[in-house]
Tab-separated table of C-alpha atoms and ligand atoms in Angstrom:
chain	number	residue	atom	x	y	z
A	10	MET	CA	-1.669	25.144	32.090
A	11	SER	CA	-4.116	25.438	34.994
A	12	GLU	CA	-5.854	22.602	36.782
A	13	GLY	CA	-8.034	22.310	33.700
A	14	GLU	CA	-5.088	20.838	31.795
A	15	PHE	CA	-5.554	17.442	33.432
A	16	ASP	CA	-9.304	17.400	32.760
A	17	LEU	CA	-8.601	18.125	29.120
A	18	ILE	CA	-5.964	15.392	28.873
A	19	ALA	CA	-8.403	12.957	30.523
A	20	ARG	CA	-11.064	13.856	27.929
A	21	ILE	CA	-8.617	13.059	25.160
A	22	ARG	CA	-7.257	9.927	26.820
A	23	GLN	CA	-10.677	8.329	27.283
A	24	ARG	CA	-11.049	8.160	23.500
A	25	VAL	CA	-7.851	6.204	22.951
A	26	ALA	CA	-8.149	2.430	22.471
A	27	LEU	CA	-5.567	-0.106	23.679
A	28	ARG	CA	-3.424	-1.775	21.049
A	29	GLY	CA	-0.505	-4.166	20.910
A	30	ASP	CA	2.128	-1.866	19.435
A	31	VAL	CA	1.630	0.658	22.274
A	32	ALA	CA	3.149	-0.819	25.436
A	33	LEU	CA	2.444	2.405	27.371
A	34	GLY	CA	0.352	5.290	26.025
A	35	ILE	CA	-0.898	8.605	27.426
A	36	GLY	CA	-0.242	9.124	31.153
A	37	ASP	CA	3.474	8.663	31.812
A	38	ASP	CA	6.504	10.814	31.001
A	39	CYS	CA	6.973	9.021	27.690
A	40	ALA	CA	5.039	6.544	25.609
A	41	LEU	CA	6.638	3.134	25.059
A	42	LEU	CA	6.153	1.870	21.501
A	43	VAL	CA	6.873	-1.422	19.810
A	44	PRO	CA	8.160	-0.944	16.239
A	45	PRO	CA	7.918	-3.912	13.858
A	46	PRO	CA	11.332	-5.449	13.212
A	47	GLY	CA	13.111	-4.529	9.988
A	48	MET	CA	11.009	-1.483	9.098
A	49	GLN	CA	12.214	2.104	8.759
A	50	LEU	CA	10.459	4.705	10.903
A	51	ALA	CA	9.098	7.697	8.937
A	52	VAL	CA	8.662	10.772	11.170
A	53	THR	CA	6.966	14.069	10.311
A	54	MET	CA	5.498	17.103	12.080
A	55	ASP	CA	3.125	19.854	10.992
A	56	THR	CA	1.552	22.680	12.965
A	57	LEU	CA	-1.671	24.551	12.222
A	58	ASN	CA	-2.058	28.075	13.645
A	59	ALA	CA	-5.423	29.837	13.880
A	60	GLY	CA	-5.682	32.686	11.382
A	61	VAL	CA	-2.731	31.364	9.363
A	62	HIS	CA	-3.680	27.807	8.393
A	63	PHE	CA	-7.411	27.968	9.054
A	64	PRO	CA	-9.968	30.735	9.617
A	65	ALA	CA	-10.260	31.392	13.386
A	66	ASP	CA	-13.963	30.431	13.332
A	67	THR	CA	-13.381	26.967	11.790
A	68	ALA	CA	-15.401	24.241	13.554
A	69	PRO	CA	-13.285	22.427	16.210
A	70	ALA	CA	-14.058	19.057	14.569
A	71	ASP	CA	-12.691	20.324	11.245
A	72	ILE	CA	-9.532	21.615	12.960
A	73	GLY	CA	-9.013	18.184	14.542
A	74	TRP	CA	-9.499	16.441	11.208
A	75	LYS	CA	-7.261	18.773	9.231
A	76	ALA	CA	-4.421	18.847	11.757
A	77	LEU	CA	-4.156	15.077	11.520
A	78	ALA	CA	-4.862	14.963	7.759
A	79	VAL	CA	-1.890	17.163	6.860
A	80	ASN	CA	0.436	14.871	8.825
A	81	LEU	CA	-1.068	11.694	7.351
A	82	SER	CA	-0.541	13.311	3.954
A	83	ASP	CA	3.195	13.593	4.662
A	84	LEU	CA	3.322	9.910	5.619
A	85	ALA	CA	1.387	9.101	2.430
A	86	ALA	CA	3.831	11.118	0.320
A	87	MET	CA	6.651	8.990	1.746
A	88	GLY	CA	4.818	5.709	1.125
A	89	ALA	CA	4.642	5.024	4.866
A	90	GLN	CA	1.977	3.120	6.819
A	91	PRO	CA	0.668	5.351	9.661
A	92	ALA	CA	1.245	4.031	13.190
A	93	TRP	CA	1.488	6.586	16.005
A	94	CYS	CA	1.160	10.309	16.659
A	95	THR	CA	1.582	12.878	19.424
A	96	LEU	CA	-0.472	16.056	19.811
A	97	SER	CA	0.646	19.468	21.061
A	98	LEU	CA	-2.477	21.488	21.810
A	99	THR	CA	-2.253	25.199	22.661
A	100	LEU	CA	-5.589	26.729	23.678
A	101	PRO	CA	-6.557	30.256	24.760
A	102	GLN	CA	-8.470	28.730	27.691
A	103	ALA	CA	-9.356	25.318	29.140
A	104	ASP	CA	-12.314	24.786	26.806
A	105	ALA	CA	-13.795	21.296	27.213
A	106	ALA	CA	-16.337	21.828	24.416
A	107	PHE	CA	-13.546	22.729	22.009
A	108	VAL	CA	-11.547	19.643	22.993
A	109	ASP	CA	-14.586	17.371	22.564
A	110	GLY	CA	-15.292	18.794	19.110
A	111	PHE	CA	-11.638	18.601	18.161
A	112	CYS	CA	-11.503	14.939	19.254
A	113	GLU	CA	-14.552	14.103	17.153
A	114	GLY	CA	-12.829	15.123	13.915
A	115	PHE	CA	-9.381	13.942	14.964
A	116	PHE	CA	-10.423	10.435	16.005
A	117	ALA	CA	-12.808	9.951	13.068
A	118	LEU	CA	-9.811	10.281	10.724
A	119	ALA	CA	-7.394	8.464	13.080
A	120	ARG	CA	-9.687	5.403	13.090
A	121	GLN	CA	-9.828	5.357	9.280
A	122	HIS	CA	-6.053	5.052	9.092
A	123	GLY	CA	-5.275	3.056	12.223
A	124	ILE	CA	-3.048	5.743	13.743
A	125	ALA	CA	-2.838	5.773	17.555
A	126	LEU	CA	-2.505	8.919	19.698
A	127	VAL	CA	0.207	8.048	22.228
A	128	GLY	CA	0.993	11.340	23.990
A	129	GLY	CA	1.278	15.073	23.704
A	130	ASP	CA	1.377	18.364	25.503
A	131	THR	CA	-1.356	20.815	26.517
A	132	THR	CA	-0.584	24.493	27.095
A	133	ARG	CA	-2.250	27.920	27.161
A	134	GLY	CA	-1.732	30.447	24.363
A	135	PRO	CA	-3.109	31.472	20.952
A	136	LEU	CA	-4.910	28.512	19.325
A	137	SER	CA	-2.374	26.202	17.688
A	138	VAL	CA	-2.256	22.483	16.975
A	139	GLY	CA	1.012	20.632	16.361
A	140	ILE	CA	1.085	16.952	15.515
A	141	ALA	CA	4.056	14.634	15.064
A	142	ALA	CA	3.197	11.468	13.144
A	143	HIS	CA	5.160	8.251	12.814
A	144	GLY	CA	4.788	5.494	10.257
A	145	PHE	CA	6.647	2.553	8.780
A	146	VAL	CA	8.101	1.879	5.392
A	147	GLU	CA	10.126	-1.041	4.070
A	148	PRO	CA	13.825	-0.160	3.669
A	149	GLY	CA	14.497	1.087	0.126
A	150	ARG	CA	10.806	1.640	-0.712
A	151	ALA	CA	10.234	5.147	0.655
A	152	LEU	CA	8.965	7.695	-1.922
A	153	ARG	CA	11.709	10.293	-1.711
A	154	ARG	CA	11.804	13.610	-3.583
A	155	ASP	CA	15.095	12.829	-5.278
A	156	GLY	CA	13.999	9.845	-7.400
A	157	ALA	CA	12.701	11.601	-10.555
A	158	ARG	CA	14.501	10.768	-13.835
A	159	VAL	CA	14.457	12.489	-17.259
A	160	GLY	CA	11.719	10.916	-19.401
A	161	ASP	CA	9.462	9.977	-16.450
A	162	ASP	CA	5.785	10.889	-16.547
A	163	VAL	CA	4.459	13.334	-13.938
A	164	TRP	CA	1.176	12.230	-12.318
A	165	VAL	CA	-1.214	13.721	-9.801
A	166	SER	CA	-4.057	12.122	-7.826
A	167	GLY	CA	-7.642	13.395	-7.440
A	168	THR	CA	-8.437	16.983	-8.398
A	169	LEU	CA	-6.544	20.243	-7.874
A	170	GLY	CA	-7.569	23.735	-6.813
A	171	ASP	CA	-10.721	23.026	-4.800
A	172	ALA	CA	-9.329	24.045	-1.398
A	173	ALA	CA	-7.734	27.196	-2.809
A	174	ALA	CA	-11.024	28.048	-4.512
A	175	ALA	CA	-12.891	27.806	-1.202
A	176	LEU	CA	-10.245	29.963	0.468
A	177	ALA	CA	-10.538	32.552	-2.328
A	178	GLN	CA	-14.320	32.658	-1.791
A	179	TRP	CA	-13.823	33.071	1.958
A	180	LYS	CA	-11.309	35.895	1.494
A	181	ALA	CA	-13.730	37.643	-0.872
A	182	ASP	CA	-16.531	37.333	1.740
A	183	ALA	CA	-18.470	35.199	-0.750
A	184	ALA	CA	-20.405	32.098	0.254
A	185	MET	CA	-18.169	29.030	0.024
A	186	THR	CA	-19.402	26.358	-2.420
A	187	PRO	CA	-20.065	23.286	-0.198
A	188	GLY	CA	-18.106	20.852	-2.393
A	189	LEU	CA	-15.099	23.181	-2.383
A	190	ARG	CA	-15.306	24.003	1.324
A	191	ALA	CA	-15.290	20.308	2.200
A	192	ARG	CA	-11.935	19.963	0.456
A	193	LEU	CA	-10.533	22.896	2.466
A	194	ASP	CA	-11.877	21.800	5.858
A	195	ARG	CA	-11.563	18.020	5.532
A	196	PRO	CA	-8.771	17.097	3.140
A	197	THR	CA	-8.375	13.409	2.288
A	198	PRO	CA	-4.850	12.131	2.897
A	199	ARG	CA	-3.953	9.678	0.094
A	200	VAL	CA	-2.523	7.039	2.404
A	201	GLU	CA	-3.549	3.916	0.437
A	202	LEU	CA	-2.220	5.465	-2.755
A	203	GLY	CA	1.121	6.284	-1.128
A	204	ARG	CA	1.508	2.726	0.127
A	205	ALA	CA	0.667	1.317	-3.306
A	206	LEU	CA	3.092	3.680	-5.066
A	207	ALA	CA	6.061	2.422	-3.058
A	208	GLY	CA	7.858	0.389	-5.724
A	209	LEU	CA	5.971	1.973	-8.687
A	210	ALA	CA	6.792	5.684	-8.420
A	211	GLY	CA	10.255	7.211	-8.613
A	212	ALA	CA	9.632	10.359	-6.577
A	213	CYS	CA	6.610	11.740	-4.726
A	214	ILE	CA	5.482	14.863	-2.842
A	215	ASP	CA	2.148	15.921	-1.403
A	216	VAL	CA	0.581	19.095	-2.775
A	217	SER	CA	0.307	21.352	0.277
A	218	ASP	CA	1.674	24.672	-1.002
A	219	GLY	CA	0.563	24.437	-4.658
A	220	LEU	CA	1.362	22.052	-7.514
A	221	LEU	CA	4.015	24.189	-9.229
A	222	ALA	CA	5.793	25.048	-5.980
A	223	ASP	CA	5.749	21.499	-4.641
A	224	LEU	CA	6.775	19.909	-7.941
A	225	ALA	CA	9.624	22.447	-8.088
A	226	HIS	CA	10.888	21.094	-4.723
A	227	LEU	CA	10.812	17.575	-6.134
A	228	CYS	CA	12.626	18.668	-9.308
A	229	ARG	CA	15.300	20.508	-7.346
A	230	ALA	CA	15.919	17.461	-5.163
A	231	SER	CA	16.187	15.256	-8.271
A	232	GLY	CA	18.295	17.694	-10.338
A	233	VAL	CA	15.743	17.782	-13.188
A	234	GLY	CA	13.020	20.019	-14.668
A	235	ALA	CA	9.366	19.384	-15.547
A	236	GLU	CA	6.991	20.435	-18.329
A	237	LEU	CA	3.304	20.339	-17.457
A	238	ASP	CA	0.284	20.430	-19.740
A	239	ALA	CA	-2.168	22.907	-18.162
A	240	ALA	CA	-5.122	21.310	-19.981
A	241	ALA	CA	-4.344	17.967	-18.307
A	242	LEU	CA	-4.630	19.285	-14.726
A	243	PRO	CA	-7.649	17.539	-13.167
A	244	ALA	CA	-10.583	19.728	-12.013
A	245	SER	CA	-13.647	18.779	-9.956
A	246	GLU	CA	-17.180	19.433	-11.190
A	247	SER	CA	-17.602	21.977	-8.367
A	248	LEU	CA	-14.554	23.916	-9.522
A	249	ARG	CA	-15.614	23.859	-13.189
A	250	ALA	CA	-19.069	25.102	-12.239
A	251	THR	CA	-17.751	27.938	-10.097
A	252	PHE	CA	-14.747	29.509	-11.854
A	253	ASP	CA	-13.967	30.314	-15.481
A	254	ALA	CA	-11.072	28.574	-17.193
A	255	ASP	CA	-8.350	31.163	-16.519
A	256	VAL	CA	-8.979	31.488	-12.783
A	257	ARG	CA	-9.507	27.744	-12.511
A	258	ARG	CA	-6.166	26.924	-14.132
A	259	ALA	CA	-4.355	29.344	-11.817
A	260	LEU	CA	-6.027	27.785	-8.764
A	261	GLN	CA	-5.162	24.288	-9.942
A	262	ALA	CA	-1.529	25.112	-10.667
A	263	THR	CA	-0.713	27.376	-7.720
A	264	GLY	CA	-3.400	26.902	-5.030
A	265	GLY	CA	-2.396	25.116	-1.825
A	266	ASP	CA	-4.089	22.761	0.648
A	267	ASP	CA	-5.140	20.043	-1.835
A	268	TYR	CA	-3.121	17.218	-0.204
A	269	GLU	CA	-3.116	15.225	-3.422
A	270	LEU	CA	0.032	13.279	-4.304
A	271	CYS	CA	2.215	14.411	-7.208
A	272	PHE	CA	4.609	11.693	-8.314
A	273	THR	CA	6.861	10.599	-11.150
A	274	ALA	CA	7.069	7.181	-12.774
A	275	PRO	CA	8.738	5.633	-15.822
A	276	THR	CA	6.456	5.419	-18.884
A	277	THR	CA	6.582	1.613	-18.528
A	278	GLN	CA	4.351	1.959	-15.415
A	279	ARG	CA	1.393	3.600	-17.207
A	280	GLU	CA	-0.753	0.477	-17.322
A	281	ALA	CA	0.041	-0.468	-13.737
A	282	LEU	CA	-0.913	3.048	-12.583
A	283	GLU	CA	-4.154	3.029	-14.565
A	284	ALA	CA	-5.028	-0.320	-12.974
A	285	LEU	CA	-4.181	1.092	-9.544
A	286	SER	CA	-6.442	4.090	-10.205
A	287	ARG	CA	-9.350	1.746	-10.975
A	288	ALA	CA	-8.612	-0.443	-7.941
A	289	LEU	CA	-8.572	2.559	-5.583
A	290	GLY	CA	-11.492	4.372	-7.269
A	291	LEU	CA	-9.240	7.445	-7.366
A	292	PRO	CA	-8.429	9.354	-10.568
A	293	LEU	CA	-4.728	9.453	-11.428
A	294	SER	CA	-3.896	11.987	-14.151
A	295	ARG	CA	-0.797	12.155	-16.298
A	296	ILE	CA	-0.022	15.882	-16.362
A	297	GLY	CA	3.452	16.202	-17.890
A	298	ARG	CA	6.983	14.896	-18.097
A	299	ILE	CA	10.370	15.195	-16.438
A	300	VAL	CA	12.958	16.944	-18.623
A	301	GLU	CA	16.593	17.928	-18.430
A	302	GLY	CA	17.317	21.291	-16.854
A	303	ARG	CA	15.673	23.068	-13.937
A	304	GLY	CA	12.312	24.496	-12.948
A	305	VAL	CA	8.699	23.712	-13.808
A	306	SER	CA	6.881	25.148	-16.809
A	307	CYS	CA	3.131	24.944	-17.315
A	308	ASP	CA	1.863	26.636	-20.490
A	309	GLY	CA	2.754	30.083	-19.193
A	310	ILE	CA	0.993	29.821	-15.811
A	311	GLY	CA	2.910	31.643	-13.056
A	312	HIS	CA	6.089	30.023	-11.836
A	313	ALA	CA	7.111	28.142	-8.712
A	314	ALA	CA	7.468	31.235	-6.537
A	315	SER	CA	3.671	31.466	-6.279
A	316	GLY	CA	3.477	28.735	-3.617
A	317	TYR	CA	2.657	29.789	-0.047
A	318	GLN	CA	5.671	30.954	1.968
A	319	HIS	CA	5.355	31.852	5.635
A	320	PHE	CA	8.132	34.413	5.871
A	321	ALA	CA	7.838	35.937	2.394
B	137	ADP	P1	4.847	15.922	31.629
B	137	ADP	O1	4.728	17.127	32.502
B	137	ADP	O2	5.531	14.774	32.269
B	137	ADP	O3	5.346	16.238	30.251
B	137	ADP	P2	2.100	16.257	31.006
B	137	ADP	O4	1.364	16.683	32.245
B	137	ADP	O5	2.460	17.285	30.008
B	137	ADP	O6	3.352	15.401	31.453
B	137	ADP	O7	1.253	15.143	30.253
B	137	ADP	C1	0.763	14.023	30.963
B	137	ADP	C2	0.523	12.911	29.996
B	137	ADP	O8	-0.516	13.276	29.111
B	137	ADP	C3	1.722	12.540	29.141
B	137	ADP	O9	1.694	11.149	28.914
B	137	ADP	C4	1.467	13.286	27.862
B	137	ADP	O10	2.076	12.637	26.758
B	137	ADP	C5	-0.054	13.248	27.771
B	137	ADP	N1	-0.637	14.414	27.086
B	137	ADP	C6	-0.574	15.717	27.442
B	137	ADP	N2	-1.245	16.493	26.582
B	137	ADP	C7	-1.736	15.665	25.622
B	137	ADP	C8	-2.500	15.860	24.442
B	137	ADP	N3	-2.893	17.075	24.039
B	137	ADP	N4	-2.806	14.758	23.706
B	137	ADP	C9	-2.393	13.542	24.076
B	137	ADP	N5	-1.686	13.275	25.187
B	137	ADP	C10	-1.350	14.336	25.953
B	138	MG	MG1	4.413	17.799	29.115
């Protein structure tokens, strides 16, 4: 970018704290990192583009939060402990106020999960934020998509459909219900849950494109099918108060951007999972079962194809 690039990088860098597993952070050609011995490195990357993944007028702090949250959610879905990330920032102009706002949301969430920003790239172009995140998981304990077995329960964390409901309100030019909008702008990555599920769950995926679509990916990877009970899908009070049952069910089953974890576990783990739910203060709902065959059925609600697809 222009001269302004280095000012912007300096603004970001001043917010980064020193820590022992980062031998060399922002400022050189590469970061030098110190992985703990014996752990597997989990690596993921997600990009958010203005107008595609968030409304162009979203507050910079919310963009910073969400860009990191979606990557932490992928680490969570793998059962990995977050460690490091890099940030590719593309901005229409060298906008210090935007970067400061962005950093506010980004570092608020980064601190909560102990993830360190160790480098990145800053360029000019249409607003876009790409983050690569790295975490650790014990060998053999990662929550892969291919571990579901016939007879397992299907579970989901938290509530479904809130973010999609806010997006539907926004698209209809209606006022967004605050409780729903918060779920769209500031999703909560279920990192502690993911760590705790390593060893309990068979397979896991985060719900980014919609429950039916994401569970279908998991089923395909595992070579199984799933039957869901639409009445068991968890709904927030805000969603119940805002949409009637039919619309609500469709939002819960097919709406994206929830970043809850959907996972499978043998029926013998029910008590352990209920205890975990109490310990974390996070609802875990049993929403169906893994069956022989292919595909996901949910009391007649639209099928897997309804998930968000960029090139459809
Ligand atoms: P190079 O040209 O060698 O790639 P850059 O000028 O792009 O170096 O970046 C200088 C330093 O600042 C590097 O350490 C890079 O990782 C870091 N950096 C650049 N942009 C960002 C950003 N948006 N967030 C964090 N670190 C960044
Ligand atoms: Mg560079």
